[in-house]
Coordinates of C-alpha atoms in Angstrom, one line a residue:
Chain T
M21 CA 141.5 118.9 86.8
D22 CA 141.2 118.6 83.1
Y23 CA 140.7 115.1 83.4
F24 CA 137.7 115.6 86.1
L25 CA 136.2 118.3 83.5
Q26 CA 136.4 116.2 80.3
Q27 CA 134.7 113.0 82.5
L28 CA 132.1 115.7 83.5
I29 CA 131.4 116.6 80.4
N30 CA 131.2 113.4 78.8
S31 CA 128.8 112.2 81.6
L32 CA 126.2 114.7 80.7
G33 CA 125.1 112.6 77.7
W34 CA 124.5 109.6 80.1
G35 CA 123.0 111.8 82.7
S36 CA 120.6 113.2 79.8
L37 CA 119.3 109.8 79.1
N38 CA 118.7 109.1 82.5
A39 CA 117.2 112.3 83.2
L40 CA 114.6 111.5 80.4
M41 CA 113.7 107.9 81.5
A42 CA 113.6 109.0 85.6
A43 CA 111.0 111.6 84.3
G44 CA 108.7 109.3 82.4
Y45 CA 109.0 106.7 85.2
T46 CA 107.9 108.9 88.1
M47 CA 105.3 110.2 86.2
T48 CA 103.4 107.1 86.0
F49 CA 104.2 106.2 89.4
G50 CA 102.8 109.7 90.4
I51 CA 99.2 109.3 89.1
I52 CA 98.5 105.6 89.3
G53 CA 101.4 104.3 92.0
L54 CA 103.0 102.4 89.2
V55 CA 106.5 100.8 89.6
N56 CA 106.8 100.6 85.9
F57 CA 109.6 98.2 85.1
A58 CA 108.3 98.1 80.9
H59 CA 109.1 101.4 80.9
G60 CA 112.7 100.1 79.8
E61 CA 111.2 98.2 77.0
V62 CA 109.3 101.4 75.6
M63 CA 112.7 102.6 74.9
M64 CA 113.9 99.4 73.8
V65 CA 111.0 99.3 71.0
G66 CA 111.4 102.6 70.0
A67 CA 115.1 102.2 69.1
L68 CA 114.7 98.8 67.4
T69 CA 112.1 100.8 65.3
A70 CA 114.3 103.4 64.3
F71 CA 116.9 100.6 63.5
W72 CA 114.4 98.8 61.5
V73 CA 113.8 102.3 59.5
M74 CA 116.7 103.5 58.9
V75 CA 118.9 100.1 58.2
F76 CA 116.4 97.6 56.9
L77 CA 114.2 100.3 55.2
Q78 CA 117.1 102.5 54.2
L79 CA 114.8 105.7 55.2
P80 CA 116.6 109.2 56.1
F81 CA 117.7 109.6 59.9
W82 CA 115.1 112.1 60.7
L83 CA 112.4 109.6 59.6
G84 CA 113.9 106.9 61.8
C85 CA 113.6 109.6 64.9
L86 CA 110.0 109.8 64.3
A87 CA 109.6 106.5 64.1
A88 CA 111.4 105.8 67.5
L89 CA 109.0 108.2 69.0
L90 CA 106.0 106.8 67.2
G91 CA 107.0 103.2 68.3
S92 CA 107.5 103.8 72.0
I93 CA 104.6 105.9 72.0
V94 CA 102.3 102.9 70.5
V95 CA 104.1 100.5 72.8
G96 CA 103.5 102.3 75.9
L97 CA 99.9 103.1 75.3
L98 CA 99.6 99.4 74.2
I99 CA 101.1 98.1 77.7
E100 CA 98.8 100.4 79.7
R101 CA 95.9 99.4 77.8
I102 CA 96.6 95.6 77.8
A103 CA 98.3 95.1 81.5
F104 CA 97.6 98.1 83.4
K105 CA 93.9 99.2 82.7
P106 CA 92.4 95.8 84.0
L107 CA 94.2 96.5 87.4
R108 CA 92.8 99.8 88.0
G109 CA 92.0 100.1 91.9
A110 CA 94.3 97.0 92.6
G111 CA 97.3 97.4 94.9
M112 CA 100.8 98.5 94.1
I113 CA 102.2 95.1 94.4
S114 CA 99.8 93.6 91.5
L115 CA 100.9 96.7 89.3
F116 CA 104.5 96.0 90.0
I117 CA 104.4 92.2 89.2
T118 CA 102.4 92.8 86.2
S119 CA 105.0 95.3 85.0
L120 CA 107.8 93.0 85.7
A121 CA 106.0 90.5 83.3
A122 CA 105.2 93.2 80.8
S123 CA 109.3 93.8 80.9
F124 CA 110.3 90.3 80.5
G125 CA 107.8 89.3 78.2
I126 CA 108.4 92.2 75.6
R127 CA 112.4 91.6 76.0
T128 CA 112.0 88.2 75.7
L129 CA 110.0 88.0 72.6
F130 CA 112.4 91.0 70.6
I131 CA 115.2 88.5 71.8
M132 CA 113.8 85.9 70.3
L133 CA 112.8 87.8 67.2
F134 CA 116.0 89.4 66.5
T135 CA 118.4 88.2 69.0
D136 CA 120.5 90.2 71.4
R137 CA 123.2 90.9 69.1
V138 CA 124.1 95.0 69.3
K139 CA 122.6 96.6 66.2
P140 CA 123.8 99.5 64.2
F141 CA 121.9 102.9 64.5
P142 CA 123.5 105.1 61.5
V143 CA 124.1 108.7 63.3
P144 CA 124.4 111.3 60.6
D145 CA 127.8 113.4 59.6
F146 CA 126.4 116.8 61.2
L147 CA 126.6 115.0 64.6
K148 CA 130.1 113.5 64.4
G149 CA 132.4 116.1 65.0
V150 CA 133.8 117.6 68.0
L151 CA 134.2 121.4 69.4
L152 CA 137.5 122.2 71.1
L153 CA 137.6 124.4 74.2
G154 CA 140.7 124.9 75.3
N155 CA 142.0 121.2 76.5
L156 CA 138.7 119.9 76.8
I157 CA 136.7 117.9 73.8
L158 CA 133.1 118.5 73.5
F159 CA 131.3 116.0 71.0
K160 CA 128.6 117.7 69.0
K161 CA 126.1 114.9 69.6
T162 CA 126.8 115.4 73.4
I163 CA 125.6 118.9 73.2
L164 CA 122.8 118.3 70.8
I165 CA 121.2 115.5 73.4
V166 CA 122.0 118.0 76.5
L167 CA 120.0 120.8 74.8
L168 CA 117.3 118.8 73.6
T169 CA 116.9 117.1 76.7
L170 CA 116.7 120.4 78.9
F171 CA 114.4 121.7 76.5
F172 CA 111.9 118.9 76.4
C173 CA 112.0 118.7 80.3
G174 CA 111.6 121.9 80.7
L175 CA 108.4 121.6 78.3
V176 CA 107.3 118.6 80.5
I177 CA 107.9 120.6 83.8
Y178 CA 106.1 123.5 82.4
F179 CA 102.9 121.3 80.9
V180 CA 102.6 119.6 84.6
K181 CA 103.0 122.8 86.4
Y182 CA 101.0 125.2 84.6
T183 CA 98.3 123.6 82.0
K184 CA 94.8 122.2 83.2
T185 CA 96.2 118.4 82.4
G186 CA 99.2 119.2 84.6
A187 CA 96.6 120.2 87.2
A188 CA 94.5 116.8 87.1
M189 CA 97.7 115.2 87.0
R190 CA 98.5 116.8 90.6
A191 CA 95.3 116.3 91.7
M192 CA 95.4 112.4 90.7
S193 CA 98.4 111.8 92.3
Y194 CA 97.0 113.3 95.3
D195 CA 93.9 111.2 95.4
P196 CA 92.5 109.7 92.2
E197 CA 89.0 109.1 93.5
I198 CA 88.6 112.9 94.6
A199 CA 89.8 114.3 91.4
G200 CA 87.4 112.0 89.5
T201 CA 84.6 113.3 91.7
M202 CA 85.8 116.9 91.1
G203 CA 85.5 116.0 87.1
V204 CA 89.0 115.1 86.1
P205 CA 88.7 112.4 83.3
T206 CA 91.1 110.2 85.1
E207 CA 91.2 107.8 82.0
R208 CA 92.2 110.4 79.7
I209 CA 94.7 111.7 82.3
I210 CA 96.2 108.0 82.5
V211 CA 96.4 108.0 78.5
V212 CA 97.9 111.4 78.3
V213 CA 100.4 110.4 80.8
F214 CA 101.7 107.3 79.4
A215 CA 101.7 109.0 76.1
M216 CA 104.2 111.6 77.7
A217 CA 106.3 109.1 79.4
S218 CA 106.9 107.0 76.7
F219 CA 107.4 110.0 74.2
L220 CA 110.3 110.7 76.7
A221 CA 111.4 107.2 76.4
G222 CA 111.3 107.5 72.7
L223 CA 113.8 110.4 73.0
A224 CA 116.0 108.5 74.9
A225 CA 115.9 105.6 72.6
I226 CA 117.0 108.0 70.0
F227 CA 119.6 109.8 72.0
W228 CA 120.8 106.0 73.2
G229 CA 121.3 105.4 70.0
I230 CA 123.3 108.9 68.8
K231 CA 125.7 108.4 71.9
F232 CA 126.7 104.5 71.5
G233 CA 126.1 104.2 67.6
S234 CA 124.0 101.2 68.3
V235 CA 120.7 99.7 70.0
R236 CA 120.2 96.1 71.5
C237 CA 117.0 94.2 72.7
S238 CA 118.5 94.4 76.2
M239 CA 119.4 98.0 76.4
G240 CA 116.2 98.8 78.4
V241 CA 117.1 96.7 81.7
I242 CA 120.4 98.7 82.7
M243 CA 118.2 101.9 81.7
V244 CA 115.4 100.9 83.8
V245 CA 117.2 100.4 86.8
N246 CA 118.7 103.7 86.7
A247 CA 115.5 105.4 86.1
F248 CA 114.0 103.6 89.0
I249 CA 116.5 104.7 91.3
A250 CA 117.0 108.1 90.1
S251 CA 113.0 108.8 90.6
V252 CA 113.7 107.4 94.0
L253 CA 116.2 109.9 94.7
G254 CA 114.2 112.6 93.1
G255 CA 111.3 112.0 95.5
I256 CA 109.1 109.8 93.7
G257 CA 106.2 111.1 91.5
N258 CA 108.1 114.2 91.4
V259 CA 108.9 115.3 88.0
S260 CA 111.8 117.9 88.2
G261 CA 113.1 116.1 91.1
A262 CA 113.4 113.1 88.9
I263 CA 115.2 115.0 85.7
V264 CA 117.7 116.4 88.7
A265 CA 118.2 113.4 90.2
G266 CA 118.7 111.6 86.6
Y267 CA 121.6 113.6 86.0
I268 CA 122.9 113.2 89.2
I269 CA 123.1 109.6 88.8
G270 CA 124.1 109.6 85.2
I271 CA 127.2 112.3 86.3
G272 CA 127.9 110.1 89.4
E273 CA 128.3 106.7 87.5
T274 CA 130.5 108.3 84.8
L275 CA 132.7 109.9 87.4
F276 CA 132.4 106.6 89.4
V277 CA 133.9 104.4 86.3
A278 CA 136.3 107.1 85.3
Y279 CA 138.3 107.1 88.8
L280 CA 138.0 103.1 89.3
P281 CA 141.0 101.3 88.5
D282 CA 140.8 99.5 85.1
H283 CA 140.5 96.2 86.4
L284 CA 137.7 97.3 88.0
V285 CA 135.7 99.1 85.4
G286 CA 132.8 96.2 85.9
L287 CA 131.7 97.3 88.7
R288 CA 130.1 100.4 87.2
P289 CA 126.6 98.9 87.6
L290 CA 127.4 98.9 91.4
F291 CA 127.3 102.6 91.7
V292 CA 123.5 103.0 91.0
W293 CA 123.0 100.1 93.9
I294 CA 125.5 102.3 96.3
V295 CA 123.2 105.4 95.9
L296 CA 119.9 103.5 96.6
F297 CA 121.7 101.8 99.3
V298 CA 123.0 105.2 101.1
L299 CA 119.5 106.9 100.0
L300 CA 117.5 104.3 101.9
I301 CA 119.2 104.7 105.0
F302 CA 119.7 108.6 105.3
K303 CA 116.9 109.9 103.1
P304 CA 114.2 107.6 102.4
S305 CA 111.8 109.9 100.8
G306 CA 114.3 111.3 98.2
L307 CA 115.9 114.7 97.9
F308 CA 113.0 116.4 96.7
R309 CA 109.5 116.3 98.0
P310 CA 107.5 113.4 96.5
N311 CA 104.3 113.6 94.6
I312 CA 103.8 115.2 91.1
K313 CA 105.2 118.9 91.1
Chain D
M27 CA 48.3 116.6 75.7
D28 CA 50.8 119.5 75.6
A29 CA 50.1 120.3 79.2
S30 CA 50.4 117.3 81.0
V31 CA 54.3 116.8 79.4
P32 CA 55.6 119.7 81.8
R33 CA 53.5 118.6 84.8
N34 CA 54.9 114.9 84.6
K35 CA 58.1 116.2 84.3
A36 CA 57.8 118.2 87.1
Q37 CA 56.8 115.4 89.2
D38 CA 59.4 113.0 88.1
P39 CA 62.2 112.3 90.5
I40 CA 65.3 113.7 90.0
L41 CA 67.2 110.8 91.1
R42 CA 66.1 106.9 90.8
L43 CA 68.0 104.2 92.4
Q44 CA 66.6 100.8 91.1
G45 CA 67.7 97.5 92.8
L46 CA 71.5 99.0 93.4
S47 CA 73.8 96.3 94.6
K48 CA 77.3 95.9 95.4
R49 CA 79.1 92.8 96.1
F50 CA 82.5 92.8 97.8
G51 CA 83.4 88.8 97.4
G52 CA 81.0 87.5 100.0
L53 CA 79.8 90.6 101.5
E54 CA 76.7 92.4 100.0
A55 CA 77.8 95.9 101.2
V56 CA 74.4 97.2 99.3
S57 CA 71.8 95.0 98.6
G58 CA 68.9 95.6 96.2
F59 CA 68.7 99.6 97.1
T60 CA 65.7 101.2 95.6
M61 CA 65.1 105.0 96.5
T62 CA 64.2 108.3 94.9
L63 CA 64.9 111.5 95.5
E64 CA 62.3 114.3 94.6
R65 CA 63.2 117.7 92.8
G66 CA 64.7 120.0 95.8
E67 CA 64.5 117.2 98.3
L68 CA 66.4 117.2 101.3
K69 CA 66.6 113.7 102.3
G70 CA 68.8 112.3 105.2
L71 CA 70.4 108.9 105.1
I72 CA 71.5 107.3 108.3
G73 CA 72.1 103.8 109.8
P74 CA 74.5 102.2 112.0
N75 CA 78.2 102.0 111.0
G76 CA 78.9 99.5 108.1
A77 CA 74.9 99.8 107.1
G78 CA 76.5 100.5 103.4
K79 CA 75.9 104.5 103.4
S80 CA 79.3 105.3 101.7
T81 CA 79.0 102.7 99.4
L82 CA 76.1 103.7 98.5
F83 CA 77.6 107.1 97.8
H84 CA 80.5 105.7 96.1
L85 CA 78.0 103.5 93.6
I86 CA 76.1 107.1 92.8
S87 CA 79.3 109.0 92.1
G88 CA 81.0 106.3 89.9
L89 CA 83.8 105.5 92.0
Y90 CA 82.1 101.8 92.6
K91 CA 80.0 100.0 89.6
P92 CA 77.2 98.5 90.9
T93 CA 77.1 94.6 90.6
K94 CA 73.3 94.9 90.1
G95 CA 70.6 97.2 89.5
N96 CA 70.9 100.6 87.8
F97 CA 70.1 103.9 88.6
F98 CA 69.0 107.5 86.7
L99 CA 69.1 111.1 86.8
E100 CA 66.3 112.6 85.7
K101 CA 65.5 110.4 82.3
N102 CA 69.3 109.6 81.7
E103 CA 71.0 106.4 83.2
L104 CA 74.1 106.9 84.5
T105 CA 74.6 103.3 85.9
G106 CA 78.5 102.1 85.0
Q107 CA 79.4 105.6 84.3
T108 CA 82.8 107.3 85.1
P109 CA 82.9 109.5 88.0
D110 CA 83.7 112.5 86.0
K111 CA 81.0 112.1 83.7
I112 CA 78.5 111.6 86.4
V113 CA 79.7 115.0 87.6
A114 CA 79.4 116.5 84.6
K115 CA 75.9 115.3 84.6
G116 CA 75.0 116.8 88.0
I117 CA 75.7 114.8 90.9
A118 CA 78.5 116.2 93.0
R119 CA 80.0 114.6 96.6
T120 CA 81.8 115.3 99.4
F121 CA 83.7 113.1 101.6
Q122 CA 84.0 111.7 104.8
T123 CA 87.7 112.4 105.2
V124 CA 88.2 116.1 103.6
K125 CA 91.3 115.9 101.5
L126 CA 92.2 119.1 99.8
L127 CA 95.4 119.5 97.5
E128 CA 98.7 118.9 99.7
N129 CA 100.9 121.9 100.3
S130 CA 98.7 123.9 98.1
S131 CA 96.4 127.0 98.8
V132 CA 92.4 126.7 99.1
L133 CA 92.4 128.4 95.4
E134 CA 94.4 126.0 93.8
S135 CA 92.3 123.0 95.3
M136 CA 89.3 124.5 93.9
R137 CA 91.0 124.8 90.5
T138 CA 90.7 121.2 89.9
A139 CA 87.0 121.7 90.5
F140 CA 86.8 123.8 87.6
F141 CA 88.7 121.6 85.2
M142 CA 85.8 120.9 83.1
S143 CA 85.2 124.6 82.5
Y144 CA 88.6 125.5 81.7
G145 CA 88.7 126.7 78.2
Y146 CA 92.0 128.3 77.7
K147 CA 94.8 126.0 75.8
P148 CA 98.5 125.9 77.2
W149 CA 99.5 128.7 74.4
D150 CA 97.1 130.9 76.0
L151 CA 98.5 130.5 79.6
F152 CA 101.9 130.6 78.3
F153 CA 101.2 134.3 76.3
H154 CA 99.3 135.3 78.8
T155 CA 96.2 135.7 76.6
K156 CA 93.3 137.6 76.9
R157 CA 91.3 134.4 76.8
Y158 CA 93.3 133.2 79.6
R159 CA 93.3 136.6 81.8
R160 CA 89.3 136.3 81.5
Q161 CA 88.9 133.1 82.5
E162 CA 91.2 133.3 85.4
E163 CA 89.1 136.6 86.7
A164 CA 86.2 134.8 86.0
F165 CA 87.6 131.5 87.8
K166 CA 88.8 133.5 90.9
E167 CA 85.5 135.5 90.8
K168 CA 83.6 132.1 91.2
A169 CA 85.7 131.0 93.8
H170 CA 85.5 133.7 96.1
E171 CA 81.8 133.6 95.6
Y172 CA 81.4 130.3 96.4
L173 CA 83.6 130.4 99.5
S174 CA 82.0 133.8 101.1
L175 CA 78.7 131.6 100.5
L176 CA 80.4 129.1 103.3
G177 CA 82.1 132.2 105.0
V178 CA 85.5 131.3 104.4
Q179 CA 86.6 133.9 101.7
D180 CA 89.3 134.8 103.5
L181 CA 90.9 131.2 103.5
M182 CA 91.6 131.7 99.4
D183 CA 95.4 132.0 99.8
M184 CA 96.2 129.6 102.8
N185 CA 97.6 126.3 102.5
G186 CA 94.4 124.0 102.3
N187 CA 95.9 121.0 104.4
E188 CA 96.7 123.5 107.7
L189 CA 93.2 124.5 108.0
A190 CA 91.1 123.5 110.9
Y191 CA 88.8 120.8 109.9
G192 CA 85.5 122.4 110.0
L193 CA 86.9 125.0 107.6
Q194 CA 88.4 122.4 105.3
R195 CA 84.8 121.1 105.2
K196 CA 83.2 124.2 104.3
V197 CA 86.0 124.6 101.2
S198 CA 85.3 121.2 100.4
I199 CA 81.5 122.1 100.0
A200 CA 82.4 125.3 98.3
M201 CA 84.3 122.9 96.0
T202 CA 81.5 121.2 95.1
L203 CA 79.3 124.3 94.1
C204 CA 81.9 124.9 91.3
L205 CA 81.1 121.7 89.5
N206 CA 77.4 122.8 89.2
P207 CA 75.6 120.1 90.8
K208 CA 71.9 119.6 90.7
I209 CA 72.3 116.9 93.3
L210 CA 74.4 117.0 96.2
L211 CA 75.4 113.9 98.3
L212 CA 77.3 114.9 101.5
D213 CA 79.0 112.6 103.5
E214 CA 78.8 113.2 107.3
P215 CA 79.5 117.0 106.8
M216 CA 79.0 117.8 110.4
A217 CA 81.2 115.0 111.6
G218 CA 84.0 116.7 114.2
L219 CA 82.4 120.1 114.4
T220 CA 81.5 122.0 117.6
H221 CA 77.9 122.4 118.1
T222 CA 77.8 125.9 117.1
E223 CA 79.8 125.0 113.8
K224 CA 76.8 122.5 113.1
N225 CA 74.1 124.9 113.8
E226 CA 76.0 127.5 111.5
L227 CA 76.4 124.4 108.6
T228 CA 72.9 123.4 109.0
E229 CA 71.7 126.9 108.2
T230 CA 74.3 127.2 105.4
I231 CA 73.2 124.1 103.8
L232 CA 69.5 125.3 103.9
R233 CA 70.6 128.4 102.3
L234 CA 72.6 126.7 99.3
K235 CA 69.9 124.5 98.5
E236 CA 67.7 127.5 98.1
R237 CA 69.9 129.7 95.9
F238 CA 71.1 126.9 93.8
E239 CA 68.1 124.8 93.3
L240 CA 69.6 121.7 94.9
S241 CA 68.1 118.2 95.8
I242 CA 70.7 116.8 98.8
I243 CA 71.2 113.5 100.1
L244 CA 72.8 113.9 103.6
V245 CA 74.4 111.1 105.5
E246 CA 74.8 112.0 109.2
H247 CA 75.0 110.7 112.5
D248 CA 73.9 113.2 114.7
M249 CA 70.5 112.6 114.6
K250 CA 69.2 116.1 116.0
V251 CA 70.7 117.7 113.0
I252 CA 68.9 115.1 110.4
M253 CA 65.6 115.9 112.3
N254 CA 66.2 119.6 112.4
L255 CA 67.4 119.6 108.5
C256 CA 65.9 116.9 106.6
E257 CA 61.9 116.5 105.1
T258 CA 62.5 112.7 104.7
I259 CA 65.0 110.3 106.4
A260 CA 65.9 107.4 104.9
V261 CA 67.3 104.2 107.3
M262 CA 70.0 101.5 105.9
N263 CA 70.7 98.5 107.5
Q264 CA 72.8 96.0 106.0
G265 CA 73.0 97.2 102.8
R266 CA 69.1 97.6 102.8
L267 CA 66.7 100.7 103.0
I268 CA 64.8 99.3 105.7
A269 CA 62.7 102.7 106.4
E270 CA 61.9 105.8 104.9
G271 CA 59.4 108.7 106.1
S272 CA 59.2 111.7 107.9
G273 CA 61.4 112.3 111.3
S274 CA 58.5 111.0 113.5
E275 CA 57.8 107.9 111.6
I276 CA 61.3 107.2 111.7
R277 CA 61.6 107.8 115.2
N278 CA 58.5 105.2 116.0
N279 CA 59.7 102.5 113.7
A280 CA 60.1 99.2 115.1
Q281 CA 62.8 98.1 112.5
V282 CA 64.7 101.3 112.9
V283 CA 64.9 100.8 116.7
E284 CA 66.1 97.5 116.2
A285 CA 68.9 98.0 113.9
Y286 CA 70.2 100.7 116.2
L287 CA 69.6 99.3 119.7
G288 CA 69.2 95.5 118.8
T289 CA 66.3 93.5 119.5
S290 CA 65.3 92.8 123.1
D291 CA 65.5 89.3 123.4
V292 CA 68.8 88.5 122.5

């Protein structure tokens, strides 16, 4: 039982990363029908920016975090402007292929420039210790990651549900044309949504660095597959659904590995595909209602 | 000279379409379309299926960008502007297929239409400040008023998507009123309505036109409705304006008859 609880606690950090990425992923799908495979690269660029600021420029941790958020937001908005904006009104397949191209392009460029070697992500001392809860070990960094994730996810849900921009997002997810003719400035809303999604990816980048102590140029690939499957599981376009599903996927994956025999641990990536497989057979619309909610 | 300026202004058409064209690949859906709408005019726009009426509405509301030509609201050129800017300038429209927000109340759907006039910030909402409460009150009052004008004020809290078609249509017209329009583009508002409902809606449209000093373009297939309601009728065929005039002029126009019935020597 202790082993199970310990694994469950350990999995919360990874669950948080999945939740943050899935939330951003599902938002862009909700408003422009975009399956954004470049979202993983948005996170990666944030992580690499933080690495550059903290390791090369030797600046403090908090500046690194700020740089990660800015880096992600800038690259997210650039991708939107350069790759997706010219395709407004085009079908889902065109957008999908473009996002794949953007993802490959950015990743390959970064690997060419900086190689795919693991890069250190300095974690400050106050995040390094553990707390003991009976027989269970709680990592301080995990506590911070979970609390901040829940806080920012709550903020995003509140924003989508109650603000006027949120109302505009919901109207757009239902029908962008009608939203436009009802006075919703659709282009501005798209920019806001990409900025929000990229901000969440930037947070995920910081948390990845804190959790693993390192970052690399190919980190986005793993993340985006999980985010994609979590957003489908959560009912695509549904932000709170994606957050819950992100935790389900992250926790499930960690527990899956925890109970695998040691020589099969390499099968870790299989977990999400099994989830997707089962989902598509039994509940293809996801656990929760699709569309931005 | 001073006197002549307002007089000219009053005579200016409120909407001027100049050679509007829209090409999709090899098909010119709207082709060199020139027409004016006078202030306070109710113009019927008719034509066979596929004549380009909806495309024309899409052009005027900014959903499509014209391939050629331009259009003006009063003195302002609106060609190439985005839908939200065009709405803000005063051209509102309805759609052939009504779409109210899914799983949301009628009131929530109407909220979208109030988007531009919202003045409160997220923190007003969070703390339920006076400003938020005042605007919510005003919004609900307006929504109630506009829905009452269409006789559907009791539906405010119902799920919009579960309403009967005719009622959804009325709600969607009430929504356009929230946008403070000068010009209303109504895309087949009577389709699928019963005879009584059509009569009712005809009266309602006339009432709204008076009350809000609207100029209206109405696309409609029911000729009886068009003849009863519209001062002038424009006929469109294959993307072009082929005739314009009063009901009787249109009825006796050879080109119009041909467009609807085909030529006798085929």
